[in-house]
PDB file of C-alpha atoms in Angstrom:
ATOM      1  CA  MET L   1      -0.014  -0.112   0.009  1.00 80.00           C
ATOM      2  CA  ILE L   2       2.689   2.492   0.920  1.00 87.00           C
ATOM      3  CA  ARG L   3       4.912   1.624  -2.182  1.00 87.00           C
ATOM      4  CA  ASN L   4       1.736   2.198  -4.459  1.00 89.00           C
ATOM      5  CA  ILE L   5       1.154   5.489  -2.888  1.00 91.00           C
ATOM      6  CA  LEU L   6       4.754   6.609  -3.171  1.00 92.00           C
ATOM      7  CA  GLY L   7       4.894   5.395  -6.734  1.00 92.00           C
ATOM      8  CA  SER L   8       1.703   7.323  -7.618  1.00 92.00           C
ATOM      9  CA  LEU L   9       3.187  10.481  -6.152  1.00 94.00           C
ATOM     10  CA  VAL L  10       6.410  10.161  -8.024  1.00 95.00           C
ATOM     11  CA  ALA L  11       4.521   9.479 -11.418  1.00 94.00           C
ATOM     12  CA  ALA L  12       2.146  12.378 -10.815  1.00 95.00           C
ATOM     13  CA  ALA L  13       5.086  14.754 -10.272  1.00 95.00           C
ATOM     14  CA  GLY L  14       6.545  13.582 -13.537  1.00 95.00           C
ATOM     15  CA  ALA L  15       3.448  14.009 -15.313  1.00 95.00           C
ATOM     16  CA  VAL L  16       3.129  17.717 -14.074  1.00 95.00           C
ATOM     17  CA  SER L  17       6.846  18.317 -15.205  1.00 95.00           C
ATOM     18  CA  ALA L  18       6.260  17.003 -18.595  1.00 94.00           C
ATOM     19  CA  VAL L  19       3.019  18.961 -19.333  1.00 94.00           C
ATOM     20  CA  LEU L  20       4.608  22.028 -17.813  1.00 94.00           C
ATOM     21  CA  SER L  21       7.718  21.778 -20.121  1.00 93.00           C
ATOM     22  CA  PRO L  22       6.202  22.932 -23.513  1.00 92.00           C
ATOM     23  CA  PHE L  23       5.428  26.379 -21.739  1.00 92.00           C
ATOM     24  CA  ARG L  24       9.155  26.756 -21.098  1.00 91.00           C
ATOM     25  CA  PRO L  25      11.979  27.490 -23.660  1.00 90.00           C
ATOM     26  CA  TRP L  26      13.205  24.503 -25.397  1.00 90.00           C
ATOM     27  CA  TYR L  27      16.044  25.548 -27.964  1.00 87.00           C
ATOM     28  CA  ASP L  28      17.340  29.339 -27.796  1.00 82.00           C
ATOM     29  CA  GLN L  29      14.406  31.393 -27.199  1.00 83.00           C
ATOM     30  CA  ARG L  30      11.680  29.173 -28.738  1.00 87.00           C
ATOM     31  CA  LEU L  31       8.962  27.721 -26.371  1.00 90.00           C
ATOM     32  CA  GLY L  32       8.054  24.125 -26.653  1.00 89.00           C
ATOM     33  CA  ARG L  33       4.435  24.693 -27.548  1.00 89.00           C
ATOM     34  CA  GLU L  34       5.712  26.536 -30.723  1.00 89.00           C
ATOM     35  CA  TYR L  35       6.827  23.285 -32.299  1.00 91.00           C
ATOM     36  CA  ARG L  36       4.231  21.239 -34.084  1.00 90.00           C
ATOM     37  CA  VAL L  37       3.620  17.574 -33.553  1.00 89.00           C
ATOM     38  CA  ARG L  38       3.906  17.116 -37.343  1.00 88.00           C
ATOM     39  CA  ASP L  39       7.531  18.652 -37.222  1.00 86.00           C
ATOM     40  CA  LEU L  40       8.692  15.687 -35.435  1.00 88.00           C
ATOM     41  CA  PHE L  41       8.237  13.427 -38.310  1.00 89.00           C
ATOM     42  CA  ASP L  42       8.640  15.874 -41.220  1.00 85.00           C
ATOM     43  CA  GLY L  43      11.374  18.059 -39.803  1.00 84.00           C
ATOM     44  CA  ILE L  44      11.627  21.200 -37.736  1.00 86.00           C
ATOM     45  CA  THR L  45      10.477  24.477 -39.553  1.00 84.00           C
ATOM     46  CA  ALA L  46       9.924  27.849 -38.532  1.00 82.00           C
ATOM     47  CA  THR L  47       6.128  27.820 -38.623  1.00 82.00           C
ATOM     48  CA  GLU L  48       4.347  28.636 -35.534  1.00 79.00           C
ATOM     49  CA  SER L  49       1.879  26.193 -33.933  1.00 77.00           C
ATOM     50  CA  GLY L  50      -1.158  26.137 -32.032  1.00 82.00           C
ATOM     51  CA  VAL L  51      -1.346  24.919 -28.439  1.00 81.00           C
ATOM     52  CA  LEU L  52      -3.498  21.852 -28.985  1.00 82.00           C
ATOM     53  CA  VAL L  53      -1.474  20.678 -32.154  1.00 83.00           C
ATOM     54  CA  SER L  54       1.878  21.346 -30.480  1.00 89.00           C
ATOM     55  CA  ILE L  55       4.310  18.949 -28.796  1.00 91.00           C
ATOM     56  CA  LEU L  56       2.051  19.477 -25.793  1.00 92.00           C
ATOM     57  CA  LEU L  57      -0.421  16.958 -27.144  1.00 92.00           C
ATOM     58  CA  PRO L  58       1.815  13.626 -26.533  1.00 93.00           C
ATOM     59  CA  PHE L  59       2.595  15.003 -23.046  1.00 95.00           C
ATOM     60  CA  LEU L  60      -1.129  15.471 -22.266  1.00 95.00           C
ATOM     61  CA  PHE L  61      -1.711  11.939 -23.524  1.00 95.00           C
ATOM     62  CA  ALA L  62       1.018  10.670 -21.250  1.00 95.00           C
ATOM     63  CA  ALA L  63      -0.477  12.583 -18.233  1.00 95.00           C
ATOM     64  CA  LEU L  64      -3.858  10.709 -18.849  1.00 95.00           C
ATOM     65  CA  LEU L  65      -2.156   7.508 -19.055  1.00 95.00           C
ATOM     66  CA  VAL L  66      -0.482   8.306 -15.580  1.00 95.00           C
ATOM     67  CA  LEU L  67      -3.855   9.206 -14.276  1.00 95.00           C
ATOM     68  CA  ALA L  68      -5.393   5.910 -15.411  1.00 94.00           C
ATOM     69  CA  GLY L  69      -2.345   3.830 -14.108  1.00 93.00           C
ATOM     70  CA  VAL L  70      -2.801   5.357 -10.642  1.00 92.00           C
ATOM     71  CA  VAL L  71      -6.476   4.739 -10.569  1.00 91.00           C
ATOM     72  CA  LEU L  72      -6.003   1.128 -11.798  1.00 90.00           C
ATOM     73  CA  ARG L  73      -2.773   0.518  -9.965  1.00 89.00           C
ATOM     74  CA  SER L  74      -1.121  -0.572 -13.057  1.00 91.00           C
ATOM     75  CA  ARG L  75       2.568  -0.333 -13.481  1.00 91.00           C
ATOM     76  CA  ALA L  76       2.605  -1.087 -17.068  1.00 93.00           C
ATOM     77  CA  VAL L  77       0.262   1.939 -17.907  1.00 95.00           C
ATOM     78  CA  ILE L  78       2.556   4.337 -15.968  1.00 95.00           C
ATOM     79  CA  ALA L  79       5.633   2.901 -17.564  1.00 94.00           C
ATOM     80  CA  LEU L  80       4.057   3.373 -20.938  1.00 95.00           C
ATOM     81  CA  ALA L  81       3.417   6.986 -20.177  1.00 95.00           C
ATOM     82  CA  GLY L  82       7.153   7.422 -19.252  1.00 94.00           C
ATOM     83  CA  LEU L  83       8.115   5.908 -22.535  1.00 95.00           C
ATOM     84  CA  VAL L  84       5.783   8.069 -24.604  1.00 95.00           C
ATOM     85  CA  THR L  85       7.329  11.175 -22.819  1.00 95.00           C
ATOM     86  CA  LEU L  86      10.870  10.266 -23.282  1.00 95.00           C
ATOM     87  CA  GLY L  87      10.353   8.955 -26.886  1.00 94.00           C
ATOM     88  CA  PHE L  88       8.784  12.232 -28.134  1.00 94.00           C
ATOM     89  CA  THR L  89      11.565  14.233 -26.447  1.00 94.00           C
ATOM     90  CA  VAL L  90      14.194  12.286 -27.832  1.00 94.00           C
ATOM     91  CA  LEU L  91      12.511  12.545 -31.393  1.00 93.00           C
ATOM     92  CA  TRP L  92      12.545  16.190 -31.005  1.00 92.00           C
ATOM     93  CA  MET L  93      16.131  16.342 -30.103  1.00 91.00           C
ATOM     94  CA  VAL L  94      16.927  14.254 -33.138  1.00 91.00           C
ATOM     95  CA  ARG L  95      14.840  16.632 -35.441  1.00 90.00           C
ATOM     96  CA  GLN L  96      16.221  19.730 -33.757  1.00 89.00           C
ATOM     97  CA  GLY L  97      19.978  18.492 -34.276  1.00 88.00           C
ATOM     98  CA  GLN L  98      19.179  17.821 -37.988  1.00 88.00           C
ATOM     99  CA  ALA L  99      17.623  21.311 -38.520  1.00 86.00           C
ATOM    100  CA  ALA L 100      20.438  23.230 -36.576  1.00 81.00           C
ATOM    101  CA  GLY L 101      23.381  20.870 -37.612  1.00 80.00           C
ATOM    102  CA  SER L 102      24.087  20.115 -33.775  1.00 78.00           C
ATOM    103  CA  LEU L 103      22.853  20.395 -30.415  1.00 78.00           C
ATOM    104  CA  VAL L 104      24.609  22.682 -27.979  1.00 78.00           C
ATOM    105  CA  VAL L 105      23.980  23.849 -24.463  1.00 75.00           C
ATOM    106  CA  GLY L 106      25.415  27.293 -24.085  1.00 63.00           C
ATOM    107  CA  GLY L 107      25.954  29.292 -20.866  1.00 59.00           C
ATOM    108  CA  ASP L 108      24.233  32.435 -22.504  1.00 62.00           C
ATOM    109  CA  GLY L 109      20.883  30.932 -23.107  1.00 63.00           C
ATOM    110  CA  ALA L 110      21.553  29.454 -26.355  1.00 71.00           C
ATOM    111  CA  GLY L 111      20.923  25.744 -27.271  1.00 78.00           C
ATOM    112  CA  LEU L 112      19.043  23.618 -25.066  1.00 86.00           C
ATOM    113  CA  ARG L 113      16.961  25.187 -22.623  1.00 87.00           C
ATOM    114  CA  THR L 114      15.023  24.050 -19.316  1.00 90.00           C
ATOM    115  CA  GLY L 115      12.043  22.895 -21.177  1.00 91.00           C
ATOM    116  CA  VAL L 116      13.835  19.846 -22.625  1.00 92.00           C
ATOM    117  CA  ALA L 117      15.336  19.160 -19.013  1.00 92.00           C
ATOM    118  CA  ASN L 118      11.770  19.129 -17.417  1.00 93.00           C
ATOM    119  CA  ALA L 119      10.475  16.896 -20.234  1.00 95.00           C
ATOM    120  CA  LEU L 120      13.315  14.336 -19.791  1.00 94.00           C
ATOM    121  CA  ALA L 121      12.901  14.591 -15.873  1.00 95.00           C
ATOM    122  CA  GLY L 122       9.183  13.983 -16.197  1.00 95.00           C
ATOM    123  CA  GLY L 123       9.603  10.908 -18.416  1.00 95.00           C
ATOM    124  CA  ALA L 124      12.251   9.572 -15.807  1.00 95.00           C
ATOM    125  CA  LEU L 125      10.072  10.235 -12.873  1.00 95.00           C
ATOM    126  CA  MET L 126       7.284   8.325 -14.386  1.00 95.00           C
ATOM    127  CA  LEU L 127       9.416   5.345 -14.933  1.00 95.00           C
ATOM    128  CA  ILE L 128      10.616   5.478 -11.413  1.00 95.00           C
ATOM    129  CA  GLY L 129       7.110   5.634 -10.128  1.00 93.00           C
ATOM    130  CA  ALA L 130       6.264   2.533 -11.950  1.00 92.00           C
ATOM    131  CA  LEU L 131       9.285   0.745 -10.506  1.00 93.00           C
ATOM    132  CA  LEU L 132       8.147   1.764  -6.997  1.00 91.00           C
ATOM    133  CA  MET L 133       4.519   0.623  -7.266  1.00 89.00           C
ATOM    134  CA  ARG L 134       3.696  -2.828  -6.352  1.00 83.00           C
ATOM    135  CA  GLY L 135       0.666  -2.991  -8.441  1.00 72.00           C
ATOM    136  CA  ARG L 136      -2.583  -5.282  -7.681  1.00 70.00           C
ATOM    137  CA  ALA L 137      -2.105  -8.021  -5.368  1.00 62.00           C
ATOM    138  CA  ARG L 138      -2.215 -11.256  -6.908  1.00 59.00           C
ATOM    139  CA  ARG L 139      -4.415 -13.856  -5.419  1.00 54.00           C
ATOM    140  CA  ARG L 140      -2.564 -16.868  -6.653  1.00 51.00           C
ATOM    141  CA  GLU L 141      -0.678 -19.639  -4.935  1.00 45.00           C
ATOM    142  CA  ARG L 142       2.699 -20.929  -6.532  1.00 53.00           C
ATOM    143  CA  THR L 143       3.395 -24.703  -6.541  1.00 49.00           C
ATOM    144  CA  TRP L 144       6.190 -26.780  -7.884  1.00 53.00           C
ATOM    145  CA  THR L 145       5.458 -29.741 -10.136  1.00 53.00           C
ATOM    146  CA  HIS L 146       8.211 -31.777 -11.547  1.00 55.00           C
ATOM    147  CA  GLY L 147      10.671 -28.962 -10.983  1.00 53.00           C
ATOM    148  CA  ARG L 148       8.425 -26.184 -12.561  1.00 56.00           C
ATOM    149  CA  GLU L 149       6.785 -23.448 -10.915  1.00 52.00           C
ATOM    150  CA  ARG L 150       2.937 -23.330 -11.664  1.00 56.00           C
ATOM    151  CA  GLU L 151       0.488 -20.722 -10.390  1.00 55.00           C
ATOM    152  CA  ARG L 152      -2.968 -21.826  -9.247  1.00 56.00           C
ATOM    153  CA  GLU L 153      -6.077 -20.018  -7.844  1.00 54.00           C
ATOM    154  CA  PRO L 154      -6.436 -20.576  -4.109  1.00 55.00           C
ATOM    155  CA  VAL L 155      -9.274 -23.253  -3.159  1.00 56.00           C
ATOM    156  CA  GLU L 156     -11.475 -22.246  -0.507  1.00 55.00           C
ATOM    157  CA  PRO L 157     -11.643 -24.852   2.442  1.00 56.00           C
ATOM    158  CA  TYR L 158     -15.349 -24.970   2.638  1.00 55.00           C
ATOM    159  CA  GLY L 159     -17.790 -24.105   0.032  1.00 60.00           C
ATOM    160  CA  ALA L 160     -20.832 -21.715   0.867  1.00 61.00           C
ATOM    161  CA  PRO L 161     -23.926 -23.554   1.691  1.00 60.00           C
ATOM    162  CA  PRO L 162     -27.026 -22.880  -0.556  1.00 63.00           C
ATOM    163  CA  ALA L 163     -29.578 -20.463   0.415  1.00 61.00           C
ATOM    164  CA  ASP L 164     -32.398 -22.883   1.191  1.00 61.00           C
ATOM    165  CA  GLN L 165     -30.040 -24.813   3.615  1.00 59.00           C
ATOM    166  CA  VAL L 166     -28.930 -23.823   7.135  1.00 53.00           C
ATOM    167  CA  ASP L 167     -25.309 -24.627   8.041  1.00 52.00           C
ATOM    168  CA  THR L 168     -23.228 -24.493  11.163  1.00 51.00           C
ATOM    169  CA  TRP L 169     -19.612 -23.664  11.785  1.00 52.00           C
ATOM    170  CA  PRO L 170     -17.505 -25.398  10.840  1.00 53.00           C
ATOM    171  CA  PRO L 171     -19.361 -26.841   7.755  1.00 53.00           C
ATOM    172  CA  THR L 172     -19.731 -30.613   7.911  1.00 52.00           C
ATOM    173  CA  GLN L 173     -19.499 -31.154   4.122  1.00 50.00           C
ATOM    174  CA  GLU L 174     -22.563 -33.612   4.578  1.00 52.00           C
ATOM    175  CA  PRO L 175     -25.807 -33.336   2.550  1.00 51.00           C
ATOM    176  CA  GLY L 176     -28.924 -32.282   4.240  1.00 50.00           C
ATOM    177  CA  MET L 177     -29.528 -29.626   6.785  1.00 52.00           C
ATOM    178  CA  SER L 178     -27.530 -29.519  10.057  1.00 50.00           C
ATOM    179  CA  VAL L 179     -28.831 -30.673  13.327  1.00 51.00           C
ATOM    180  CA  GLN L 180     -27.734 -27.630  15.346  1.00 52.00           C
ATOM    181  CA  THR L 181     -29.072 -24.404  14.006  1.00 55.00           C
ATOM    182  CA  SER L 182     -28.477 -22.106  17.042  1.00 58.00           C
ATOM    183  CA  PRO L 183     -25.298 -19.975  16.780  1.00 62.00           C
ATOM    184  CA  TRP L 184     -24.591 -20.631  20.479  1.00 66.00           C
ATOM    185  CA  PRO L 185     -22.415 -23.758  21.467  1.00 65.00           C
ATOM    186  CA  GLU L 186     -24.179 -26.917  22.445  1.00 63.00           C
ATOM    187  CA  GLN L 187     -24.536 -27.341  26.067  1.00 64.00           C
ATOM    188  CA  GLU L 188     -22.597 -30.265  27.628  1.00 64.00           C
ATOM    189  CA  ARG L 189     -24.445 -32.984  29.421  1.00 64.00           C
ATOM    190  CA  ASP L 190     -23.821 -33.880  33.067  1.00 63.00           C
ATOM    191  CA  PRO L 191     -21.155 -36.350  33.894  1.00 65.00           C
ATOM    192  CA  TYR L 192     -22.409 -39.797  34.903  1.00 62.00           C
ATOM    193  CA  THR L 193     -22.809 -40.272  38.608  1.00 64.00           C
ATOM    194  CA  GLY L 194     -24.152 -43.806  38.710  1.00 64.00           C
ATOM    195  CA  PRO L 195     -27.564 -45.503  38.777  1.00 66.00           C
ATOM    196  CA  ASP L 196     -30.439 -43.665  40.405  1.00 67.00           C
ATOM    197  CA  PRO L 197     -31.082 -45.216  43.748  1.00 64.00           C
ATOM    198  CA  GLY L 198     -34.682 -44.250  43.584  1.00 65.00           C
ATOM    199  CA  ASP L 199     -35.236 -46.017  40.306  1.00 64.00           C
ATOM    200  CA  SER L 200     -37.255 -49.153  40.894  1.00 62.00           C
ATOM    201  CA  GLY L 201     -35.890 -50.716  37.643  1.00 63.00           C
ATOM    202  CA  THR L 202     -32.167 -50.572  38.834  1.00 59.00           C
ATOM    203  CA  ARG L 203     -30.928 -53.767  40.518  1.00 58.00           C
ATOM    204  CA  PRO L 204     -29.106 -52.968  43.803  1.00 58.00           C
ATOM    205  CA  LEU L 205     -25.490 -53.747  44.158  1.00 56.00           C
ATOM    206  CA  PRO L 206     -24.632 -56.767  46.780  1.00 58.00           C
ATOM    207  CA  ARG L 207     -23.740 -55.465  49.972  1.00 58.00           C
ATOM    208  CA  VAL L 208     -20.217 -56.343  51.522  1.00 54.00           C
ATOM    209  CA  PRO L 209     -20.018 -57.251  55.024  1.00 56.00           C
ATOM    210  CA  TYR L 210     -16.884 -55.281  55.378  1.00 52.00           C
ATOM    211  CA  PRO L 211     -16.820 -52.461  52.933  1.00 52.00           C
ATOM    212  CA  GLU L 212     -14.031 -50.590  54.350  1.00 54.00           C
ATOM    213  CA  GLU L 213     -11.723 -53.595  53.851  1.00 53.00           C
ATOM    214  CA  ASP L 214     -10.607 -54.990  50.446  1.00 53.00           C
ATOM    215  CA  PRO L 215      -9.016 -58.230  50.220  1.00 55.00           C
ATOM    216  CA  ARG L 216      -7.171 -56.828  47.170  1.00 56.00           C
ATOM    217  CA  ASP L 217      -5.711 -53.971  48.858  1.00 54.00           C
ATOM    218  CA  PRO L 218      -2.628 -54.751  50.904  1.00 55.00           C
ATOM    219  CA  ALA L 219      -2.964 -51.837  53.256  1.00 54.00           C
ATOM    220  CA  ARG L 220      -6.359 -53.186  54.223  1.00 54.00           C
ATOM    221  CA  PRO L 221      -6.139 -57.011  54.710  1.00 56.00           C
ATOM    222  CA  ALA L 222      -9.363 -59.055  54.678  1.00 54.00           C
ATOM    223  CA  HIS L 223     -11.256 -59.455  57.888  1.00 54.00           C
ATOM    224  CA  HIS L 224     -11.228 -63.294  58.958  1.00 56.00           C
ATOM    225  CA  ASN L 225     -13.844 -64.393  61.427  1.00 60.00           C
ATOM    226  CA  PRO L 226     -12.302 -65.882  64.650  1.00 62.00           C
ATOM    227  CA  PRO L 227     -12.718 -69.603  64.781  1.00 63.00           C
ATOM    228  CA  PRO L 228     -15.422 -70.927  67.295  1.00 65.00           C
ATOM    229  CA  PRO L 229     -14.145 -71.920  70.756  1.00 65.00           C
ATOM    230  CA  SER L 230     -13.275 -75.629  71.073  1.00 65.00           C
ATOM    231  CA  SER L 231     -15.287 -77.469  73.723  1.00 65.00           C
ATOM    232  CA  PRO L 232     -13.258 -78.975  76.541  1.00 68.00           C
ATOM    233  CA  PRO L 233     -12.418 -82.753  76.130  1.00 67.00           C
ATOM    234  CA  PRO L 234     -14.910 -85.294  77.935  1.00 69.00           C
ATOM    235  CA  PRO L 235     -13.881 -86.639  81.377  1.00 70.00           C
ATOM    236  CA  PRO L 236     -12.398 -89.994  81.404  1.00 69.00           C
ATOM    237  CA  GLN L 237     -14.776 -92.757  82.428  1.00 67.00           C
ATOM    238  CA  GLY L 238     -13.630 -95.027  85.174  1.00 52.00           C
TER     239      GLY L 238
END
């Protein structure tokens, strides 16, 4: 998001610089809007040009491309605008060099002037803005199959239920309507606490004589009944 905003601002600054460049001197004291677009293909002449048919026309077209690229977040459209600006500027320099015999930059104001520099800077800023932008987010996943990278569309984990059916979360992927239709979680049942003593159909457990003692527990040995007392031996008979 930040890269898209930064790239859009840089590209917009380049478009403004390119559009303003024809209103500044390009060569000697001649303004850029005085050069006809036709002169770029047929050769530079001294004929004056109208504003709408001057070299301003391709720069306005490039500015519209920048605006469309910012709205669509398209790096290719903004880069195309930069190439259009640089292409027409370089074409003018070629034609002007052919007409004047050479291109010079003089310190006394002769030769190439600030309008050409603004046009070149505007085209360069458009290309830089296109490089800074990230463009649209691509909703694709890349997978490797047999050593080659392929792109596939992401698959939703669960499909949306039909409008005439009620579904719960998470979806069960089973046909038919779900049992639970409430958005609240299902209440848990009470833990099992044994049979109900008041239920007549429940068979009572056998009672243990000594429930506190368990013959399987070494800490509680089993209780053994004491043996009955032995009767005294009978007296000897004389």
